[in-house]
Coordinates of C-alpha atoms in Angstrom, one line a residue:
X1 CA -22.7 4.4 -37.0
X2 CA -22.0 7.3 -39.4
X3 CA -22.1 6.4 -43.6
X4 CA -18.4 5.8 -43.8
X5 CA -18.7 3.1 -40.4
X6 CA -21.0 1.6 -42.2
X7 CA -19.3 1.4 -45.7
X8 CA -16.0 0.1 -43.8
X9 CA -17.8 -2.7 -41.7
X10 CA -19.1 -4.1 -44.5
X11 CA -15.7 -4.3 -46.7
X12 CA -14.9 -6.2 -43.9
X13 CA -18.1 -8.5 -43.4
X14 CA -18.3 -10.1 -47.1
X15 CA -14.7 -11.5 -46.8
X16 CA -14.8 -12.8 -43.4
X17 CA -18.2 -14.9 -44.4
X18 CA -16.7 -16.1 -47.1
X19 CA -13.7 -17.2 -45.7
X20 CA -15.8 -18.8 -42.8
X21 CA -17.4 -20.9 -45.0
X22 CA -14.9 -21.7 -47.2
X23 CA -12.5 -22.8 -44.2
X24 CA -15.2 -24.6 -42.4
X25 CA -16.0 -26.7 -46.2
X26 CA -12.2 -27.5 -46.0
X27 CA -12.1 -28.6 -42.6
X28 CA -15.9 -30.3 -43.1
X29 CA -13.8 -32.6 -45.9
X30 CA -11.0 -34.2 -43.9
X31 CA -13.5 -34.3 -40.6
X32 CA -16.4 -36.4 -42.6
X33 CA -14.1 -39.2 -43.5
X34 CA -13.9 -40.8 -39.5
X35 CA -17.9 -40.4 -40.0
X36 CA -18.4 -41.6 -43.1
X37 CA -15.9 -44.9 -42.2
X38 CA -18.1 -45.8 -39.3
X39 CA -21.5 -45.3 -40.9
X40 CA -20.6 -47.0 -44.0
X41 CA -19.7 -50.0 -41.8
X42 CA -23.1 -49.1 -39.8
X43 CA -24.8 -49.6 -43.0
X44 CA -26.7 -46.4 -42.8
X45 CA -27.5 -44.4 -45.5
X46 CA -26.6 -40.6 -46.4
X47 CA -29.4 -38.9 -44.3
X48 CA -27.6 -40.3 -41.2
X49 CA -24.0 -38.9 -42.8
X50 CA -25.4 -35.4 -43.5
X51 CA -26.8 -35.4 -40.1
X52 CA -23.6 -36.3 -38.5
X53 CA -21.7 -33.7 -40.6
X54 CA -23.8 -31.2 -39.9
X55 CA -23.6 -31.9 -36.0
X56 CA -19.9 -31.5 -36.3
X57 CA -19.8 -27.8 -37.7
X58 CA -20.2 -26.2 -34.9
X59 CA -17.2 -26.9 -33.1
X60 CA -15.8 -26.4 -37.0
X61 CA -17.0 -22.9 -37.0
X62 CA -15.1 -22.2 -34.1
X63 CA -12.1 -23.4 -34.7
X64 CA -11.8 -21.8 -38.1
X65 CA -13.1 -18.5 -37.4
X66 CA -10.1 -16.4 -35.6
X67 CA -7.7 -17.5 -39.1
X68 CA -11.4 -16.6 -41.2
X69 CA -11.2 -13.0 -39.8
X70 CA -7.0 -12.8 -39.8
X71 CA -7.4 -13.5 -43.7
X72 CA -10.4 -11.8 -44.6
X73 CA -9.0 -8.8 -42.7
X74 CA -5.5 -8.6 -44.2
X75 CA -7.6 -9.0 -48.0
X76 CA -9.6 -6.0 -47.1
X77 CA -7.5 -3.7 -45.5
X78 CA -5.0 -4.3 -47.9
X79 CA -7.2 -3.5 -50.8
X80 CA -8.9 -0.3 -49.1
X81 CA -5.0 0.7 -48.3
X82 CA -3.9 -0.1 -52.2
X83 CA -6.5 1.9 -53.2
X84 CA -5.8 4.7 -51.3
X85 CA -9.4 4.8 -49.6
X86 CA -7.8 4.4 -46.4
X87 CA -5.2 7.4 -47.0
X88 CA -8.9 9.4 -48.1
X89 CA -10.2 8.3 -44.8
X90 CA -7.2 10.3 -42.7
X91 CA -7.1 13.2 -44.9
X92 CA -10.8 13.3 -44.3
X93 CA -10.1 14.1 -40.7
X94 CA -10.8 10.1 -39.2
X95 CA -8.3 8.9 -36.2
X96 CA -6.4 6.1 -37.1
X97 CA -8.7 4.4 -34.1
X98 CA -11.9 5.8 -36.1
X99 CA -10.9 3.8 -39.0
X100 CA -9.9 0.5 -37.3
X101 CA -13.3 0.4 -35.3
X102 CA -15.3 -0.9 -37.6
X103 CA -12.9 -3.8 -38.1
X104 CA -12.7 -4.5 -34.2
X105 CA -16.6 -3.8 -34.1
X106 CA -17.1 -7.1 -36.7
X107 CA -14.4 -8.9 -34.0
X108 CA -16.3 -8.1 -31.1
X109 CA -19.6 -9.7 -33.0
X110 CA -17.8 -12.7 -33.6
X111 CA -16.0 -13.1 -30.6
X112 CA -19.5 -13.2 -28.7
X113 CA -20.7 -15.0 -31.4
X114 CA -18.4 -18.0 -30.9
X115 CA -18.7 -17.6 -27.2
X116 CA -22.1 -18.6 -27.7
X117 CA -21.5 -21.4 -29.7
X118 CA -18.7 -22.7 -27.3
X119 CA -20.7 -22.3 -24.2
X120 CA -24.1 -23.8 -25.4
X121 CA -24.4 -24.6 -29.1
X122 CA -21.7 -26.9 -29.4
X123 CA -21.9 -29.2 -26.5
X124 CA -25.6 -29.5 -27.2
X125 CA -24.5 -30.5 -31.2
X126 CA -21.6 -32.7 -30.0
X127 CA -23.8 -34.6 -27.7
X128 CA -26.6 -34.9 -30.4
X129 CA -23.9 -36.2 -33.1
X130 CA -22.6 -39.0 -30.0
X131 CA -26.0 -40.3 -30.2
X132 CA -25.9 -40.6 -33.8
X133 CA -22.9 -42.4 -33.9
X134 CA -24.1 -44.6 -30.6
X135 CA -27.1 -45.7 -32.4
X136 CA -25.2 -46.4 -35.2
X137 CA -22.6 -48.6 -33.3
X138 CA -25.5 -50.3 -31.7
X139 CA -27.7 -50.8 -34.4
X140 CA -28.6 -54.6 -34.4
X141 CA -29.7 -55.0 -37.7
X142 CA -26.3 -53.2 -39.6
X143 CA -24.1 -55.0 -37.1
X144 CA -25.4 -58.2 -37.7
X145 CA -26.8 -58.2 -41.5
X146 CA -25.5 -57.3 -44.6
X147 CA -27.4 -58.0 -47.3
X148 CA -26.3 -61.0 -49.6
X149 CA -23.3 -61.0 -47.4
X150 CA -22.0 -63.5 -45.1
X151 CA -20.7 -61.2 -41.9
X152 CA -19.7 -62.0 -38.1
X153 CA -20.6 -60.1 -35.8
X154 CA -19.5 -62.0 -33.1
X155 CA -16.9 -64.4 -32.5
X156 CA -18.5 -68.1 -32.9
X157 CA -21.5 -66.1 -35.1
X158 CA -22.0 -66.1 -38.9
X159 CA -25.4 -64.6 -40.1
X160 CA -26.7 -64.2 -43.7
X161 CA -29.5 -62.3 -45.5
X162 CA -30.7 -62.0 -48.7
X163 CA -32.3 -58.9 -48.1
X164 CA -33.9 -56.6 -45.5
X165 CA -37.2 -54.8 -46.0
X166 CA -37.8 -51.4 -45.5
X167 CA -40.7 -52.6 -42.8
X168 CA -37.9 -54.2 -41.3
X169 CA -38.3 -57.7 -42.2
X170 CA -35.3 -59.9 -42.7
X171 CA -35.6 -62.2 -46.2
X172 CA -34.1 -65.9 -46.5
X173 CA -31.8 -65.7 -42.8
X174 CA -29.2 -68.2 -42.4
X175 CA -27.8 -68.0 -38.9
X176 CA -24.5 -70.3 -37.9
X177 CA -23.3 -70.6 -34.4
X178 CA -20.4 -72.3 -32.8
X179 CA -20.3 -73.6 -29.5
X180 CA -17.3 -73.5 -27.1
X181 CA -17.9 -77.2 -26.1
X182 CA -16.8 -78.3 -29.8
X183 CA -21.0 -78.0 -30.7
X184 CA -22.9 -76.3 -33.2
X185 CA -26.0 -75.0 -34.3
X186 CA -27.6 -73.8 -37.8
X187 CA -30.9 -71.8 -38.1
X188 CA -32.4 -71.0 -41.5
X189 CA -35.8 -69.3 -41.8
X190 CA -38.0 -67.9 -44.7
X191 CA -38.1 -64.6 -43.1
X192 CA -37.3 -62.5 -39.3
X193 CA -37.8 -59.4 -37.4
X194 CA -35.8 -57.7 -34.6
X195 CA -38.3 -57.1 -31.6
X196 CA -37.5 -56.0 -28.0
X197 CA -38.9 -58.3 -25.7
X198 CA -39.1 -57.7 -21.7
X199 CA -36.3 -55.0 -22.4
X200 CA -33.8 -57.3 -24.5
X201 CA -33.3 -57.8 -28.4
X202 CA -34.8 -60.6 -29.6
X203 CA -34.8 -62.1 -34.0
X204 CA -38.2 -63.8 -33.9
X205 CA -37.5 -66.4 -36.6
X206 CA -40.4 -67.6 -39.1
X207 CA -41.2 -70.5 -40.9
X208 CA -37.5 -72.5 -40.4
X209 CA -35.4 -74.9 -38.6
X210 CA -32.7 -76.0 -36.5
X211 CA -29.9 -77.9 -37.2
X212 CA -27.7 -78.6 -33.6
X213 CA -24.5 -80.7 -33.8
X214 CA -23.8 -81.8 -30.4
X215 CA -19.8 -82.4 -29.1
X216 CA -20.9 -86.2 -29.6
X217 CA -21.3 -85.9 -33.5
X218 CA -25.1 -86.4 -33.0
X219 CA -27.4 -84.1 -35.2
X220 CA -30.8 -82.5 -34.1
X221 CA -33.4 -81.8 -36.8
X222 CA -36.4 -79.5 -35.3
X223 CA -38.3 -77.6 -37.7
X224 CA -40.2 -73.9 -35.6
X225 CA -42.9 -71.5 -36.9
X226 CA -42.0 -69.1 -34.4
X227 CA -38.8 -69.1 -32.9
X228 CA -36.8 -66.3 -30.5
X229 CA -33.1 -65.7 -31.5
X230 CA -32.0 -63.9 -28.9
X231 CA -29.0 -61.6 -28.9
X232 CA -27.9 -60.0 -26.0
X233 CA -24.4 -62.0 -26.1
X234 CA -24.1 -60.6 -28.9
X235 CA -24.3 -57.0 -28.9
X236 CA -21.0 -54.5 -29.5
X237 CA -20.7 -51.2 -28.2
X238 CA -20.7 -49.3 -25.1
X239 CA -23.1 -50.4 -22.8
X240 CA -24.1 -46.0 -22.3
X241 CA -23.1 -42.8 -23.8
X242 CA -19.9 -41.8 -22.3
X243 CA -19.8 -38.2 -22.7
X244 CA -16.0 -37.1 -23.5
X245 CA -15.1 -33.7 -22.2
X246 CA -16.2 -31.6 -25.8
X247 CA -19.7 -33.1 -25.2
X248 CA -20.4 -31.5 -21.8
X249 CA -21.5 -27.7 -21.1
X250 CA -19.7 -25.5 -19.0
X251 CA -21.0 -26.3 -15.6
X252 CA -20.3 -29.6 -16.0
X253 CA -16.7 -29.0 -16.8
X254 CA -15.9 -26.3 -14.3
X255 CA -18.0 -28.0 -11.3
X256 CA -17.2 -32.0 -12.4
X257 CA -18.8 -34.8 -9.8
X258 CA -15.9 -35.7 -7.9
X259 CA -18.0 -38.5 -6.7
X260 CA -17.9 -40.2 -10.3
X261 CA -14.5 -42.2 -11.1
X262 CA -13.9 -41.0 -14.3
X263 CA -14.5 -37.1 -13.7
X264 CA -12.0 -37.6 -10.4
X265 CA -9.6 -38.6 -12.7
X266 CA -10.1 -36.3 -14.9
X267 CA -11.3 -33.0 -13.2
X268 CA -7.9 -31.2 -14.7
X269 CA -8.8 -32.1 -17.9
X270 CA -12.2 -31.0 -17.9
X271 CA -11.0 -27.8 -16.3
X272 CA -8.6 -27.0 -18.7
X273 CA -11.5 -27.6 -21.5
X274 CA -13.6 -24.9 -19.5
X275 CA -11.6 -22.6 -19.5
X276 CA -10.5 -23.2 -23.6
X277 CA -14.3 -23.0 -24.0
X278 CA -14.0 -18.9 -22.3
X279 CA -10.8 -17.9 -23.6
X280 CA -10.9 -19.2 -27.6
X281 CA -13.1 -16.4 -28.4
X282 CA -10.1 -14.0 -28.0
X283 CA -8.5 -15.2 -30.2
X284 CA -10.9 -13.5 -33.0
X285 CA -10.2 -9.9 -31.3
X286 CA -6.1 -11.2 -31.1
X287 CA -6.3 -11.9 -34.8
X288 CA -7.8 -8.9 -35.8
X289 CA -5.5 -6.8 -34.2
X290 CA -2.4 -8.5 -36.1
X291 CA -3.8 -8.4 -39.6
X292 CA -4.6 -4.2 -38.6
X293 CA -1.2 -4.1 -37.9
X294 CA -0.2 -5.9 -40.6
X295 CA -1.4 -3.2 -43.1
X296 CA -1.7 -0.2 -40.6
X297 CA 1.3 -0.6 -38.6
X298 CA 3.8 1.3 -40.8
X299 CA 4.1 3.4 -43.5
X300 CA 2.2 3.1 -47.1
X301 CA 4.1 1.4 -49.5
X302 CA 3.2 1.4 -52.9
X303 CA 5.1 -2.3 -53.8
X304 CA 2.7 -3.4 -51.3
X305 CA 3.1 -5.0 -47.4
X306 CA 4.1 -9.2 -47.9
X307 CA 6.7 -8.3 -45.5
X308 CA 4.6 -6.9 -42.8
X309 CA 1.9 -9.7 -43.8
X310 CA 4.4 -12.2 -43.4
X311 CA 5.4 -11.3 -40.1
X312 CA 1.9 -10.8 -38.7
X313 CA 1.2 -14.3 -40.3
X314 CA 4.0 -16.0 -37.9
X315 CA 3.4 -14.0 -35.0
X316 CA -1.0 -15.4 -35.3
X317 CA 0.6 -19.2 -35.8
X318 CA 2.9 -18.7 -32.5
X319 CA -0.2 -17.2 -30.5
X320 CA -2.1 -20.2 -31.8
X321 CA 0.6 -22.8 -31.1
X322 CA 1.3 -21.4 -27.6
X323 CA -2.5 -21.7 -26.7
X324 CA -2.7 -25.4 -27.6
X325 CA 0.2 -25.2 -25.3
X326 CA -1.5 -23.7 -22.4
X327 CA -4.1 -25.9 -23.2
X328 CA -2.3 -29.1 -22.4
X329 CA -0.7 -27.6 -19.7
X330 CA -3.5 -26.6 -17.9
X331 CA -4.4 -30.3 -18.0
X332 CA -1.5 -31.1 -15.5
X333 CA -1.8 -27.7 -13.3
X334 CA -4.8 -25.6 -12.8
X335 CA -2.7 -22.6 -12.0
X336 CA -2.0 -22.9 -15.5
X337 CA -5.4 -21.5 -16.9
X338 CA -4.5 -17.9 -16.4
X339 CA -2.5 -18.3 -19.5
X340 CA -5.1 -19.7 -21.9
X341 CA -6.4 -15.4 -21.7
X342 CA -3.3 -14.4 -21.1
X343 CA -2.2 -15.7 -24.5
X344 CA -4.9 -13.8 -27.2
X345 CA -5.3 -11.0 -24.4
X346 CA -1.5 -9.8 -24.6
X347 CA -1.3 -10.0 -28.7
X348 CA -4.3 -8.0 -29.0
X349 CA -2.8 -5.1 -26.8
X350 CA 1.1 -6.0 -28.3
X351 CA -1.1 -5.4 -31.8
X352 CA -2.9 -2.2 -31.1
X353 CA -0.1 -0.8 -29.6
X354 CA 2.3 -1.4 -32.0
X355 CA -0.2 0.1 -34.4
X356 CA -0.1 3.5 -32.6
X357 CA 3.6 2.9 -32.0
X358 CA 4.0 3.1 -35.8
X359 CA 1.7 6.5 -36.1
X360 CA 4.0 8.5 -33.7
X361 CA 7.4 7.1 -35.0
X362 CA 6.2 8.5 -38.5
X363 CA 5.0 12.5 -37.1
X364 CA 8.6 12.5 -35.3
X365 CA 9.8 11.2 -39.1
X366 CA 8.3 13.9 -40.8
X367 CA 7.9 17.5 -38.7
X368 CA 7.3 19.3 -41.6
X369 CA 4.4 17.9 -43.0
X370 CA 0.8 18.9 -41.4
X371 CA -0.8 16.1 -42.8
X372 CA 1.4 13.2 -41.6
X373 CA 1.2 14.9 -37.9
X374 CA -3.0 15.1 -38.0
X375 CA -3.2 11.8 -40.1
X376 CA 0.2 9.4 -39.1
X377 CA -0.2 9.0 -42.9
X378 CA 3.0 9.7 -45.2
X379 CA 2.2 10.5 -48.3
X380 CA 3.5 8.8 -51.6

């Protein structure tokens, strides 16, 4: 890569990492909020949030990256063009294609780039993050304590705690539980502790008592040093980690275990996701291509190119738009996949070539003029 290669792939790199991360703090904000709902309720504390976050940017990343590169593109080509560095580069003797391959180069990196992160990186993050969120939904002590709080957990169930150590032991319990025959019973103990006994949740209660209200109206006094609470009727959540079709990795979606009930009912959907996880990354090179031909694509204008901007700016949203489409309709035909790389792989060639388009419609503009005909560069 010669000096001026070199020079022009970088004008392009600082923007695009900028924009990347800017994008993907935007999209962290409005993404956190689910998370931060359910492990506030979890009672877990901001280590477990940040860790949850910063499983989720992955799959951010990618989906903010093509419109990262689209902007960041337009911004430098758009300055180099302003500034006439561009019209230096043609009368200097570069191709038009010289001068957009350092662009496409930086495309190409990211689009292999985000192909790794589709195929490997973000399945492996997205199944981490599901066991972060499954331990908090199943964590016994946050679903059934809150400190100085009366909570139920379960129907029939009120539990109280004036605190909980960081050791793990519980302070001053009061446990209530209702009976379905009309009975009741009330445990109160100085102190307890979840254990796992023989495979199940247990509260081992210490130093307390029992107070049982049969259907009858007759009350039971028994006072315990030790006593097991157990739990098991008690516990929310899934019984396993389902895995939902973002979590798996690409075998798993293309080859699914017909022999499982869920993935036979769903094999179309996890094809469809398969595929999206392949043909996404086009979508940076797609991009790329629209924002060159934003700026490139006709001839240098002084008051500037919103027009052309503009235009490129609909025709990325439509692309975009019409592969969510594909997406979902690959979910009800397989056939259907052909257009999830049909999509990026025609505006990426519709781009380039509208690009060169616009370079010989100016020499057949302008005979005359040497320069335009080597360049496909009018000057001002």
């Amino acid at each position: 890569m010669r000096l001026i290669d070199r020079y022009l792939f970088r004008q392009f790199l600082a923007p695009t990492l900028w924009a990347v991360v800017a994008a993907t703090g935007l999209a962290l904000l409005s993404t956190s909020l689910t998370q931060l709902d359910l492990i506030v309720a979890g009672g877990q504390n901001a280590a477990v949030f940040l860790q949850a976050t910063a499983l989720a940017m992955p799959q951010l990343i990618n989906m903010v990256l093509p419109v990262s590169v689209f902007v960041a593109a337009l911004i430098t080509l758009n300055r180099l063009q302003t500034d006439q560095e561009l019209v230096v580069c043609f009368a200097g003797g570069m191709s038009r294609w010289r001068v957009m391959a350092p662009a496409f180069r930086l495309a190409a990196a990211l689009t292999l780039i985000s192909l790794v992160i589709n195929l490997w990186i973000q399945p492996a993050s997205h199944r981490a993050m599901r066991e972060v969120l499954f331990e908090v939904r199943s964590n016994l002590v946050s679903a059934l304590i809150r400190e100085g709080q009366f909570t139920q957990p379960a129907a029939g169930l009120t539990v109280y705690a004036q605190s909980v150590e960081r050791s793990g032991e519980i302070r001053n319990l009061f446990i209530h539980r209702a009976k379905d025959d009309g009975g009741a019973t009330t445990y109160t103990a100085d102190s307890g502790r979840l254990v796992i006994q023989d495979g199940a949740p247990i509260l081992r209660l210490f130093r307390g008592s029992t107070q049982e209200i049969s259907p009858e109206g007759v009350l039971n006094y028994l006072t315990f040093e030790d006593y097991p609470f157990e739990l098991n009727e008690f516990l929310r959540g899934e019984e396993r980690i389902h895995y939902k079709p973002s979590d798996r990795f690409l075998r798993e979606l293309l080859f699914p275990d017909l022999t499982q009930d869920w993935e036979k009912r769903n094999h179309l959907k996890l094809l469809a996701e398969g595929h999206a996880r392949l043909a996404t990354p086009l979508y940076n090179l797609a991009f790329m291509g629209l924002a060159v031909w934003a700026i490139l694509g006709g001839a240098f204008s002084r008051l500037g190119y919103g027009r052309r901007i503009a235009l490129a700016g609909g025709v990325a949203a439509v692309v975009r738009i019409l592969g969510f489409v594909a997406v979902s309709a690959s979910e009800t035909a397989s056939w259907m996949n052909i257009l999830q790389y049909m999509i990026p792989a025609l505006a990426t060639v519709w781009a380039l070539g509208a690009v060169f388009r616009g370079q010989i419609s100016r020499r057949a503009s302008f005979p005359g003029r040497p320069l335009a005909r080597r360049t496909g560069v009018v000057s001002a």
